[in-house]
Amino acid sequence: MKEKSGFFHRLREGLSKTRDGLFSGLFSKERINEEFYEELLEAMILADMGVSTASKLIDGLRLAVKERKIDTRDEAKQALVGLIADAVRSDSPFAADEGDCVILIVGVNGVGKTTSIGKIAHLYAQNGRKPMLAAADTFRAAAAEQLAEWAKRAQTPMVRHQEGSDPAAVVFDAIASYKAKNCDVLICDTAGRLHNKANLMNELSKIRRVIARELPNTSCEVLLVLDATTGQNATAQAKAFMEVCSLTGVILTKLDGTAKGGVVVNLHDVLKLPVRFVGVGEGLEDLQRFDADEFAAAIL
């Protein structure tokens, strides 16, 4: 993907609250002692990595220090960067990077769902792909208008119906247009009514059936948009959505506005959900594919 070096700079700036606020002063030329491990564990928990996840990383670091005969805290930092990168690295490729794909976007209102869709469309368009948007959140007033504005900015075609229409019908028509225009990435917005799980489950199931019937040979990714500033609440939200639908990954927005950047590690460790995209700003370019090594280097 384009703009990698520039995005790493923005990611590093975005994670400065986590890095400077919680890990500042921990790494130095001083020798490693028990106090270092205790302070590091506390910083990880405060960064919302979760007690279990942070403890696993500390155990891994102790082993690395012993096996590699690491003496200083600075050297330990490099070992920890590697451990965090491995902890958040996905084993499975992202289907949209491999070929034709439907990306179903879910999440509660207010987390940055619509803006994320516009930015993903822009990202793939910039890389020579042909995305299309489906405004299948027909429940929220002005959802389609907001998405249309992002579609315009990303120069991406969009299919919409009237407010209150059947979301599955929107997706059906979007698939027809997607085929006619020879597009290769269909990104579908959905309603964020998590308080009514039965309705949302039925709605998403119906949409999935339409996709499976009309595009039987096309992969479908279901991505949950989470606001990084909510910290551990993001993990709780992800658990709730996992009860409603089969998630394949996460989009983490507003990573630049939080000291809780460790939630990325917690999501991957506890829920086995890979982070696929991260957002660190308001601009079109400020959402990019997640890179495990860049994230680990930036957070420490």
PDB file of C-alpha atoms in Angstrom:
ATOM      1  CA  MET A   1       0.000   0.000   0.000  1.00  0.00           C
ATOM      2  CA  LYS A   2       1.119   3.566  -0.648  1.00  0.00           C
ATOM      3  CA  GLU A   3       2.238   6.154   1.902  1.00  0.00           C
ATOM      4  CA  LYS A   4       3.725   3.601   4.292  1.00  0.00           C
ATOM      5  CA  SER A   5       6.606   5.683   5.640  1.00  0.00           C
ATOM      6  CA  GLY A   6       4.383   8.736   6.105  1.00  0.00           C
ATOM      7  CA  PHE A   7       1.755   6.653   7.834  1.00  0.00           C
ATOM      8  CA  PHE A   8       4.308   5.163  10.236  1.00  0.00           C
ATOM      9  CA  HIS A   9       5.187   8.714  11.266  1.00  0.00           C
ATOM     10  CA  ARG A  10       1.486   9.463  11.868  1.00  0.00           C
ATOM     11  CA  LEU A  11       1.064   6.175  13.725  1.00  0.00           C
ATOM     12  CA  ARG A  12       4.056   6.975  15.918  1.00  0.00           C
ATOM     13  CA  GLU A  13       2.649  10.444  16.613  1.00  0.00           C
ATOM     14  CA  GLY A  14      -0.785   8.952  17.231  1.00  0.00           C
ATOM     15  CA  LEU A  15       0.540   6.487  19.795  1.00  0.00           C
ATOM     16  CA  SER A  16       2.621   9.133  21.578  1.00  0.00           C
ATOM     17  CA  LYS A  17       0.095   9.335  24.435  1.00  0.00           C
ATOM     18  CA  THR A  18       0.559   5.631  25.121  1.00  0.00           C
ATOM     19  CA  ARG A  19       4.316   5.629  24.563  1.00  0.00           C
ATOM     20  CA  ASP A  20       5.258   8.860  26.347  1.00  0.00           C
ATOM     21  CA  GLY A  21       2.601   8.691  29.031  1.00  0.00           C
ATOM     22  CA  LEU A  22       2.972   5.078  30.124  1.00  0.00           C
ATOM     23  CA  PHE A  23       6.286   3.679  28.888  1.00  0.00           C
ATOM     24  CA  SER A  24       8.385   6.843  29.231  1.00  0.00           C
ATOM     25  CA  GLY A  25      11.430   6.369  31.457  1.00  0.00           C
ATOM     26  CA  LEU A  26      11.081   2.596  31.640  1.00  0.00           C
ATOM     27  CA  PHE A  27      13.797   1.853  29.107  1.00  0.00           C
ATOM     28  CA  SER A  28      17.384   2.897  29.822  1.00  0.00           C
ATOM     29  CA  LYS A  29      20.949   1.613  30.140  1.00  0.00           C
ATOM     30  CA  GLU A  30      20.126   0.429  33.654  1.00  0.00           C
ATOM     31  CA  ARG A  31      20.292  -3.264  34.418  1.00  0.00           C
ATOM     32  CA  ILE A  32      17.132  -5.336  34.469  1.00  0.00           C
ATOM     33  CA  ASN A  33      15.685  -6.136  37.896  1.00  0.00           C
ATOM     34  CA  GLU A  34      12.351  -7.237  39.365  1.00  0.00           C
ATOM     35  CA  GLU A  35      11.206  -3.639  39.776  1.00  0.00           C
ATOM     36  CA  PHE A  36      11.566  -3.145  35.993  1.00  0.00           C
ATOM     37  CA  TYR A  37       9.231  -6.071  35.278  1.00  0.00           C
ATOM     38  CA  GLU A  38       6.683  -4.808  37.819  1.00  0.00           C
ATOM     39  CA  GLU A  39       6.684  -1.274  36.386  1.00  0.00           C
ATOM     40  CA  LEU A  40       6.440  -2.612  32.835  1.00  0.00           C
ATOM     41  CA  LEU A  41       3.494  -4.856  33.743  1.00  0.00           C
ATOM     42  CA  GLU A  42       1.697  -1.909  35.353  1.00  0.00           C
ATOM     43  CA  ALA A  43       2.279   0.281  32.266  1.00  0.00           C
ATOM     44  CA  MET A  44       0.932  -2.455  29.967  1.00  0.00           C
ATOM     45  CA  ILE A  45      -2.213  -2.860  32.061  1.00  0.00           C
ATOM     46  CA  LEU A  46      -2.758   0.927  32.127  1.00  0.00           C
ATOM     47  CA  ALA A  47      -2.401   0.890  28.318  1.00  0.00           C
ATOM     48  CA  ASP A  48      -5.363  -1.538  28.268  1.00  0.00           C
ATOM     49  CA  MET A  49      -3.485  -4.623  27.164  1.00  0.00           C
ATOM     50  CA  GLY A  50      -5.378  -6.499  29.867  1.00  0.00           C
ATOM     51  CA  VAL A  51      -3.894  -8.348  32.862  1.00  0.00           C
ATOM     52  CA  SER A  52      -3.728 -11.769  31.193  1.00  0.00           C
ATOM     53  CA  THR A  53      -2.221 -10.466  27.929  1.00  0.00           C
ATOM     54  CA  ALA A  54       0.308  -8.244  29.720  1.00  0.00           C
ATOM     55  CA  SER A  55       1.347 -11.121  32.004  1.00  0.00           C
ATOM     56  CA  LYS A  56       1.953 -13.382  28.988  1.00  0.00           C
ATOM     57  CA  LEU A  57       4.164 -10.725  27.389  1.00  0.00           C
ATOM     58  CA  ILE A  58       6.165 -10.265  30.606  1.00  0.00           C
ATOM     59  CA  ASP A  59       6.673 -14.053  30.836  1.00  0.00           C
ATOM     60  CA  GLY A  60       7.857 -14.052  27.227  1.00  0.00           C
ATOM     61  CA  LEU A  61      10.226 -11.155  27.938  1.00  0.00           C
ATOM     62  CA  ARG A  62      11.704 -12.893  31.003  1.00  0.00           C
ATOM     63  CA  LEU A  63      12.423 -15.942  28.844  1.00  0.00           C
ATOM     64  CA  ALA A  64      13.983 -13.837  26.063  1.00  0.00           C
ATOM     65  CA  VAL A  65      16.177 -11.978  28.575  1.00  0.00           C
ATOM     66  CA  LYS A  66      17.414 -15.286  29.977  1.00  0.00           C
ATOM     67  CA  GLU A  67      17.963 -17.043  26.638  1.00  0.00           C
ATOM     68  CA  ARG A  68      19.620 -14.093  24.878  1.00  0.00           C
ATOM     69  CA  LYS A  69      21.566 -12.991  27.973  1.00  0.00           C
ATOM     70  CA  ILE A  70      20.080  -9.478  27.736  1.00  0.00           C
ATOM     71  CA  ASP A  71      21.504  -7.086  30.344  1.00  0.00           C
ATOM     72  CA  THR A  72      19.993  -3.631  29.910  1.00  0.00           C
ATOM     73  CA  ARG A  73      16.441  -2.329  29.800  1.00  0.00           C
ATOM     74  CA  ASP A  74      17.114  -0.810  26.364  1.00  0.00           C
ATOM     75  CA  GLU A  75      17.973  -4.248  24.978  1.00  0.00           C
ATOM     76  CA  ALA A  76      14.877  -5.653  26.646  1.00  0.00           C
ATOM     77  CA  LYS A  77      12.816  -3.034  24.797  1.00  0.00           C
ATOM     78  CA  GLN A  78      13.888  -4.448  21.426  1.00  0.00           C
ATOM     79  CA  ALA A  79      12.945  -7.940  22.555  1.00  0.00           C
ATOM     80  CA  LEU A  80       9.554  -6.662  23.726  1.00  0.00           C
ATOM     81  CA  VAL A  81       8.916  -4.937  20.379  1.00  0.00           C
ATOM     82  CA  GLY A  82       9.362  -8.328  18.710  1.00  0.00           C
ATOM     83  CA  LEU A  83       7.039 -10.052  21.204  1.00  0.00           C
ATOM     84  CA  ILE A  84       4.292  -7.430  20.741  1.00  0.00           C
ATOM     85  CA  ALA A  85       4.618  -7.606  16.944  1.00  0.00           C
ATOM     86  CA  ASP A  86       4.244 -11.397  17.062  1.00  0.00           C
ATOM     87  CA  ALA A  87       1.253 -11.057  19.422  1.00  0.00           C
ATOM     88  CA  VAL A  88      -0.688  -8.840  16.996  1.00  0.00           C
ATOM     89  CA  ARG A  89       0.423 -10.408  13.711  1.00  0.00           C
ATOM     90  CA  SER A  90      -2.364 -12.120  11.782  1.00  0.00           C
ATOM     91  CA  ASP A  91      -1.817 -15.614  10.417  1.00  0.00           C
ATOM     92  CA  SER A  92      -4.562 -15.221   7.829  1.00  0.00           C
ATOM     93  CA  PRO A  93      -4.360 -12.932   4.781  1.00  0.00           C
ATOM     94  CA  PHE A  94      -6.991 -10.239   4.321  1.00  0.00           C
ATOM     95  CA  ALA A  95      -9.283 -11.384   1.495  1.00  0.00           C
ATOM     96  CA  ALA A  96      -9.631  -7.920  -0.080  1.00  0.00           C
ATOM     97  CA  ASP A  97      -5.874  -7.849  -0.655  1.00  0.00           C
ATOM     98  CA  GLU A  98      -5.997 -11.181  -2.476  1.00  0.00           C
ATOM     99  CA  GLY A  99      -8.797 -10.483  -4.970  1.00  0.00           C
ATOM    100  CA  ASP A 100     -12.529  -9.767  -5.290  1.00  0.00           C
ATOM    101  CA  CYS A 101     -14.131  -9.284  -1.882  1.00  0.00           C
ATOM    102  CA  VAL A 102     -17.201  -8.067  -0.018  1.00  0.00           C
ATOM    103  CA  ILE A 103     -16.401  -6.151   3.175  1.00  0.00           C
ATOM    104  CA  LEU A 104     -19.328  -5.979   5.581  1.00  0.00           C
ATOM    105  CA  ILE A 105     -18.821  -3.175   8.114  1.00  0.00           C
ATOM    106  CA  VAL A 106     -20.503  -3.452  11.526  1.00  0.00           C
ATOM    107  CA  GLY A 107     -20.312  -1.401  14.717  1.00  0.00           C
ATOM    108  CA  VAL A 108     -22.326   0.877  16.985  1.00  0.00           C
ATOM    109  CA  ASN A 109     -23.068   4.444  15.932  1.00  0.00           C
ATOM    110  CA  GLY A 110     -20.446   7.053  16.728  1.00  0.00           C
ATOM    111  CA  VAL A 111     -17.337   4.907  16.388  1.00  0.00           C
ATOM    112  CA  GLY A 112     -16.404   6.188  12.918  1.00  0.00           C
ATOM    113  CA  LYS A 113     -18.048   3.492  10.780  1.00  0.00           C
ATOM    114  CA  THR A 114     -19.090   5.704   7.871  1.00  0.00           C
ATOM    115  CA  THR A 115     -15.828   7.651   7.719  1.00  0.00           C
ATOM    116  CA  SER A 116     -13.853   4.391   7.855  1.00  0.00           C
ATOM    117  CA  ILE A 117     -15.795   3.052   4.870  1.00  0.00           C
ATOM    118  CA  GLY A 118     -15.006   6.174   2.845  1.00  0.00           C
ATOM    119  CA  LYS A 119     -11.324   5.971   3.757  1.00  0.00           C
ATOM    120  CA  ILE A 120     -11.080   2.262   2.897  1.00  0.00           C
ATOM    121  CA  ALA A 121     -12.698   2.968  -0.478  1.00  0.00           C
ATOM    122  CA  HIS A 122     -10.144   5.738  -1.073  1.00  0.00           C
ATOM    123  CA  LEU A 123      -7.277   3.474  -0.001  1.00  0.00           C
ATOM    124  CA  TYR A 124      -8.206   0.715  -2.445  1.00  0.00           C
ATOM    125  CA  ALA A 125      -8.993   3.162  -5.259  1.00  0.00           C
ATOM    126  CA  GLN A 126      -5.534   4.718  -4.780  1.00  0.00           C
ATOM    127  CA  ASN A 127      -4.038   1.270  -5.229  1.00  0.00           C
ATOM    128  CA  GLY A 128      -5.705   0.584  -8.548  1.00  0.00           C
ATOM    129  CA  ARG A 129      -8.753  -1.301  -7.281  1.00  0.00           C
ATOM    130  CA  LYS A 130     -12.430  -0.605  -8.135  1.00  0.00           C
ATOM    131  CA  PRO A 131     -14.433  -0.265  -4.912  1.00  0.00           C
ATOM    132  CA  MET A 132     -18.184   0.254  -4.626  1.00  0.00           C
ATOM    133  CA  LEU A 133     -20.211   1.285  -1.569  1.00  0.00           C
ATOM    134  CA  ALA A 134     -23.602  -0.004  -0.388  1.00  0.00           C
ATOM    135  CA  ALA A 135     -25.536   2.264   2.007  1.00  0.00           C
ATOM    136  CA  ALA A 136     -27.236  -0.589   3.891  1.00  0.00           C
ATOM    137  CA  ASP A 137     -27.628   1.409   7.122  1.00  0.00           C
ATOM    138  CA  THR A 138     -31.175   2.459   6.288  1.00  0.00           C
ATOM    139  CA  PHE A 139     -32.165   2.834   9.945  1.00  0.00           C
ATOM    140  CA  ARG A 140     -30.182   5.906  10.989  1.00  0.00           C
ATOM    141  CA  ALA A 141     -31.396   9.225   9.618  1.00  0.00           C
ATOM    142  CA  ALA A 142     -28.872  10.814   7.233  1.00  0.00           C
ATOM    143  CA  ALA A 143     -26.611   7.722   7.220  1.00  0.00           C
ATOM    144  CA  ALA A 144     -26.828   7.447   3.425  1.00  0.00           C
ATOM    145  CA  GLU A 145     -26.210  11.184   2.982  1.00  0.00           C
ATOM    146  CA  GLN A 146     -23.097  10.996   5.126  1.00  0.00           C
ATOM    147  CA  LEU A 147     -21.837   7.958   3.223  1.00  0.00           C
ATOM    148  CA  ALA A 148     -22.597   9.669  -0.102  1.00  0.00           C
ATOM    149  CA  GLU A 149     -20.346  12.555   0.925  1.00  0.00           C
ATOM    150  CA  TRP A 150     -17.481  10.154   1.638  1.00  0.00           C
ATOM    151  CA  ALA A 151     -18.154   8.274  -1.609  1.00  0.00           C
ATOM    152  CA  LYS A 152     -17.813  11.576  -3.446  1.00  0.00           C
ATOM    153  CA  ARG A 153     -14.523  12.374  -1.694  1.00  0.00           C
ATOM    154  CA  ALA A 154     -13.197   8.889  -2.479  1.00  0.00           C
ATOM    155  CA  GLN A 155     -14.572   9.111  -6.052  1.00  0.00           C
ATOM    156  CA  THR A 156     -16.346   5.790  -5.554  1.00  0.00           C
ATOM    157  CA  PRO A 157     -19.789   4.718  -6.871  1.00  0.00           C
ATOM    158  CA  MET A 158     -22.493   4.062  -4.269  1.00  0.00           C
ATOM    159  CA  VAL A 159     -25.919   2.408  -4.179  1.00  0.00           C
ATOM    160  CA  ARG A 160     -28.569   3.677  -1.760  1.00  0.00           C
ATOM    161  CA  HIS A 161     -32.315   3.359  -1.126  1.00  0.00           C
ATOM    162  CA  GLN A 162     -34.749   5.474   0.857  1.00  0.00           C
ATOM    163  CA  GLU A 163     -34.512   5.629   4.642  1.00  0.00           C
ATOM    164  CA  GLY A 164     -36.289   2.650   6.213  1.00  0.00           C
ATOM    165  CA  SER A 165     -35.742   0.376   3.188  1.00  0.00           C
ATOM    166  CA  ASP A 166     -34.744  -3.271   3.536  1.00  0.00           C
ATOM    167  CA  PRO A 167     -30.924  -3.304   3.977  1.00  0.00           C
ATOM    168  CA  ALA A 168     -30.651  -6.652   2.158  1.00  0.00           C
ATOM    169  CA  ALA A 169     -32.422  -5.101  -0.857  1.00  0.00           C
ATOM    170  CA  VAL A 170     -29.796  -2.330  -0.911  1.00  0.00           C
ATOM    171  CA  VAL A 171     -27.026  -4.936  -0.907  1.00  0.00           C
ATOM    172  CA  PHE A 172     -28.808  -6.916  -3.641  1.00  0.00           C
ATOM    173  CA  ASP A 173     -28.954  -3.846  -5.906  1.00  0.00           C
ATOM    174  CA  ALA A 174     -25.376  -2.889  -5.014  1.00  0.00           C
ATOM    175  CA  ILE A 175     -24.176  -6.356  -6.073  1.00  0.00           C
ATOM    176  CA  ALA A 176     -25.960  -5.978  -9.424  1.00  0.00           C
ATOM    177  CA  SER A 177     -24.261  -2.615  -9.956  1.00  0.00           C
ATOM    178  CA  TYR A 178     -20.934  -4.013  -8.691  1.00  0.00           C
ATOM    179  CA  LYS A 179     -21.098  -6.734 -11.362  1.00  0.00           C
ATOM    180  CA  ALA A 180     -22.221  -4.343 -14.114  1.00  0.00           C
ATOM    181  CA  LYS A 181     -19.399  -1.878 -13.388  1.00  0.00           C
ATOM    182  CA  ASN A 182     -16.761  -4.643 -12.980  1.00  0.00           C
ATOM    183  CA  CYS A 183     -15.874  -3.515  -9.466  1.00  0.00           C
ATOM    184  CA  ASP A 184     -13.751  -5.744  -7.249  1.00  0.00           C
ATOM    185  CA  VAL A 185     -14.338  -4.552  -3.644  1.00  0.00           C
ATOM    186  CA  LEU A 186     -17.894  -4.079  -2.343  1.00  0.00           C
ATOM    187  CA  ILE A 187     -18.002  -2.258   1.025  1.00  0.00           C
ATOM    188  CA  CYS A 188     -21.350  -2.404   2.829  1.00  0.00           C
ATOM    189  CA  ASP A 189     -22.410  -0.129   5.676  1.00  0.00           C
ATOM    190  CA  THR A 190     -24.851  -1.625   8.202  1.00  0.00           C
ATOM    191  CA  ALA A 191     -26.998  -0.327  11.075  1.00  0.00           C
ATOM    192  CA  GLY A 192     -25.436  -0.124  14.533  1.00  0.00           C
ATOM    193  CA  ARG A 193     -28.366  -1.217  16.706  1.00  0.00           C
ATOM    194  CA  LEU A 194     -26.499  -3.409  19.168  1.00  0.00           C
ATOM    195  CA  HIS A 195     -29.105  -2.809  21.911  1.00  0.00           C
ATOM    196  CA  ASN A 196     -31.536  -4.840  19.799  1.00  0.00           C
ATOM    197  CA  LYS A 197     -29.429  -7.898  19.043  1.00  0.00           C
ATOM    198  CA  ALA A 198     -32.232 -10.008  17.558  1.00  0.00           C
ATOM    199  CA  ASN A 199     -33.054  -7.389  14.900  1.00  0.00           C
ATOM    200  CA  LEU A 200     -29.405  -6.838  14.042  1.00  0.00           C
ATOM    201  CA  MET A 201     -28.704 -10.575  13.854  1.00  0.00           C
ATOM    202  CA  ASN A 202     -31.659 -11.122  11.504  1.00  0.00           C
ATOM    203  CA  GLU A 203     -30.623  -8.152   9.371  1.00  0.00           C
ATOM    204  CA  LEU A 204     -27.005  -9.297   9.041  1.00  0.00           C
ATOM    205  CA  SER A 205     -28.023 -12.914   8.393  1.00  0.00           C
ATOM    206  CA  LYS A 206     -30.296 -11.772   5.561  1.00  0.00           C
ATOM    207  CA  ILE A 207     -27.507  -9.643   4.059  1.00  0.00           C
ATOM    208  CA  ARG A 208     -25.067 -12.572   4.285  1.00  0.00           C
ATOM    209  CA  ARG A 209     -27.542 -14.856   2.509  1.00  0.00           C
ATOM    210  CA  VAL A 210     -27.926 -12.340  -0.331  1.00  0.00           C
ATOM    211  CA  ILE A 211     -24.136 -12.055  -0.691  1.00  0.00           C
ATOM    212  CA  ALA A 212     -23.674 -15.851  -0.647  1.00  0.00           C
ATOM    213  CA  ARG A 213     -26.398 -16.328  -3.259  1.00  0.00           C
ATOM    214  CA  GLU A 214     -25.391 -13.502  -5.621  1.00  0.00           C
ATOM    215  CA  LEU A 215     -21.608 -13.735  -5.201  1.00  0.00           C
ATOM    216  CA  PRO A 216     -21.023 -17.412  -4.325  1.00  0.00           C
ATOM    217  CA  ASN A 217     -17.340 -17.373  -5.267  1.00  0.00           C
ATOM    218  CA  THR A 218     -16.449 -14.075  -3.592  1.00  0.00           C
ATOM    219  CA  SER A 219     -14.862 -13.877  -0.144  1.00  0.00           C
ATOM    220  CA  CYS A 220     -16.680 -11.920   2.559  1.00  0.00           C
ATOM    221  CA  GLU A 221     -14.909 -10.143   5.424  1.00  0.00           C
ATOM    222  CA  VAL A 222     -16.943  -8.900   8.405  1.00  0.00           C
ATOM    223  CA  LEU A 223     -15.097  -6.051  10.102  1.00  0.00           C
ATOM    224  CA  LEU A 224     -16.081  -4.466  13.405  1.00  0.00           C
ATOM    225  CA  VAL A 225     -15.303  -0.766  13.802  1.00  0.00           C
ATOM    226  CA  LEU A 226     -14.149   0.126  17.322  1.00  0.00           C
ATOM    227  CA  ASP A 227     -13.214   3.458  18.886  1.00  0.00           C
ATOM    228  CA  ALA A 228      -9.759   3.044  20.465  1.00  0.00           C
ATOM    229  CA  THR A 229     -10.472   5.763  23.017  1.00  0.00           C
ATOM    230  CA  THR A 230     -12.959   3.448  24.771  1.00  0.00           C
ATOM    231  CA  GLY A 231     -10.123   1.123  25.852  1.00  0.00           C
ATOM    232  CA  GLN A 232     -11.353  -2.083  27.498  1.00  0.00           C
ATOM    233  CA  ASN A 233     -14.932  -1.205  26.511  1.00  0.00           C
ATOM    234  CA  ALA A 234     -13.827  -1.894  22.937  1.00  0.00           C
ATOM    235  CA  THR A 235     -13.096  -5.508  23.899  1.00  0.00           C
ATOM    236  CA  ALA A 236     -16.506  -5.797  25.598  1.00  0.00           C
ATOM    237  CA  GLN A 237     -18.179  -4.370  22.487  1.00  0.00           C
ATOM    238  CA  ALA A 238     -16.340  -6.865  20.290  1.00  0.00           C
ATOM    239  CA  LYS A 239     -17.553  -9.749  22.480  1.00  0.00           C
ATOM    240  CA  ALA A 240     -21.152  -8.513  22.130  1.00  0.00           C
ATOM    241  CA  PHE A 241     -20.874  -8.342  18.326  1.00  0.00           C
ATOM    242  CA  MET A 242     -19.302 -11.792  18.189  1.00  0.00           C
ATOM    243  CA  GLU A 243     -22.547 -13.109  19.685  1.00  0.00           C
ATOM    244  CA  VAL A 244     -24.448 -11.524  16.797  1.00  0.00           C
ATOM    245  CA  CYS A 245     -22.230 -12.238  13.795  1.00  0.00           C
ATOM    246  CA  SER A 246     -19.068 -14.034  12.703  1.00  0.00           C
ATOM    247  CA  LEU A 247     -16.418 -11.323  12.789  1.00  0.00           C
ATOM    248  CA  THR A 248     -13.223 -11.736  10.782  1.00  0.00           C
ATOM    249  CA  GLY A 249     -11.401  -8.622  11.972  1.00  0.00           C
ATOM    250  CA  VAL A 250     -11.396  -5.147  13.466  1.00  0.00           C
ATOM    251  CA  ILE A 251     -10.987  -1.543  12.305  1.00  0.00           C
ATOM    252  CA  LEU A 252      -9.615   0.568  15.149  1.00  0.00           C
ATOM    253  CA  THR A 253     -10.342   4.296  14.834  1.00  0.00           C
ATOM    254  CA  LYS A 254      -9.064   7.302  16.828  1.00  0.00           C
ATOM    255  CA  LEU A 255      -5.826   5.596  17.836  1.00  0.00           C
ATOM    256  CA  ASP A 256      -4.306   9.082  17.945  1.00  0.00           C
ATOM    257  CA  GLY A 257      -6.693  10.229  20.668  1.00  0.00           C
ATOM    258  CA  THR A 258      -5.943   7.669  23.354  1.00  0.00           C
ATOM    259  CA  ALA A 259      -3.346   6.495  25.854  1.00  0.00           C
ATOM    260  CA  LYS A 260      -4.995   3.064  25.606  1.00  0.00           C
ATOM    261  CA  GLY A 261      -3.268   1.827  22.430  1.00  0.00           C
ATOM    262  CA  GLY A 262      -2.608  -1.528  24.082  1.00  0.00           C
ATOM    263  CA  VAL A 263      -6.209  -2.546  23.343  1.00  0.00           C
ATOM    264  CA  VAL A 264      -4.908  -3.725  19.933  1.00  0.00           C
ATOM    265  CA  VAL A 265      -2.873  -6.418  21.692  1.00  0.00           C
ATOM    266  CA  ASN A 266      -5.761  -7.369  23.964  1.00  0.00           C
ATOM    267  CA  LEU A 267      -8.237  -7.788  21.081  1.00  0.00           C
ATOM    268  CA  HIS A 268      -5.870 -10.092  19.228  1.00  0.00           C
ATOM    269  CA  ASP A 269      -4.915 -12.138  22.279  1.00  0.00           C
ATOM    270  CA  VAL A 270      -8.289 -12.541  24.004  1.00  0.00           C
ATOM    271  CA  LEU A 271     -10.696 -12.622  21.045  1.00  0.00           C
ATOM    272  CA  LYS A 272      -8.315 -13.827  18.310  1.00  0.00           C
ATOM    273  CA  LEU A 273      -9.500 -10.911  16.172  1.00  0.00           C
ATOM    274  CA  PRO A 274      -6.862  -9.406  13.867  1.00  0.00           C
ATOM    275  CA  VAL A 275      -6.810  -5.632  13.494  1.00  0.00           C
ATOM    276  CA  ARG A 276      -7.062  -5.003   9.737  1.00  0.00           C
ATOM    277  CA  PHE A 277      -7.102  -1.177   9.586  1.00  0.00           C
ATOM    278  CA  VAL A 278      -6.134   1.613  11.980  1.00  0.00           C
ATOM    279  CA  GLY A 279      -7.092   5.277  11.898  1.00  0.00           C
ATOM    280  CA  VAL A 280      -4.898   8.052  13.292  1.00  0.00           C
ATOM    281  CA  GLY A 281      -6.567  11.215  12.019  1.00  0.00           C
ATOM    282  CA  GLU A 282      -9.428  12.830  10.128  1.00  0.00           C
ATOM    283  CA  GLY A 283      -7.908  12.945   6.633  1.00  0.00           C
ATOM    284  CA  LEU A 284      -8.597  10.527   3.773  1.00  0.00           C
ATOM    285  CA  GLU A 285      -5.062   9.137   4.064  1.00  0.00           C
ATOM    286  CA  ASP A 286      -5.260   8.671   7.843  1.00  0.00           C
ATOM    287  CA  LEU A 287      -6.633   5.144   7.776  1.00  0.00           C
ATOM    288  CA  GLN A 288      -4.297   2.419   6.570  1.00  0.00           C
ATOM    289  CA  ARG A 289      -3.784  -1.320   6.665  1.00  0.00           C
ATOM    290  CA  PHE A 290      -2.521  -2.436  10.061  1.00  0.00           C
ATOM    291  CA  ASP A 291       1.136  -3.453  10.195  1.00  0.00           C
ATOM    292  CA  ALA A 292       2.206  -5.483  13.253  1.00  0.00           C
ATOM    293  CA  ASP A 293       5.873  -4.450  13.155  1.00  0.00           C
ATOM    294  CA  GLU A 294       5.112  -0.756  12.697  1.00  0.00           C
ATOM    295  CA  PHE A 295       2.579  -0.830  15.536  1.00  0.00           C
ATOM    296  CA  ALA A 296       4.951  -2.560  17.965  1.00  0.00           C
ATOM    297  CA  ALA A 297       7.767  -0.143  17.153  1.00  0.00           C
ATOM    298  CA  ALA A 298       5.448   2.874  17.486  1.00  0.00           C
ATOM    299  CA  ILE A 299       3.850   1.907  20.800  1.00  0.00           C
ATOM    300  CA  LEU A 300       7.238   1.537  22.557  1.00  0.00           C
TER     301      LEU A 300
END
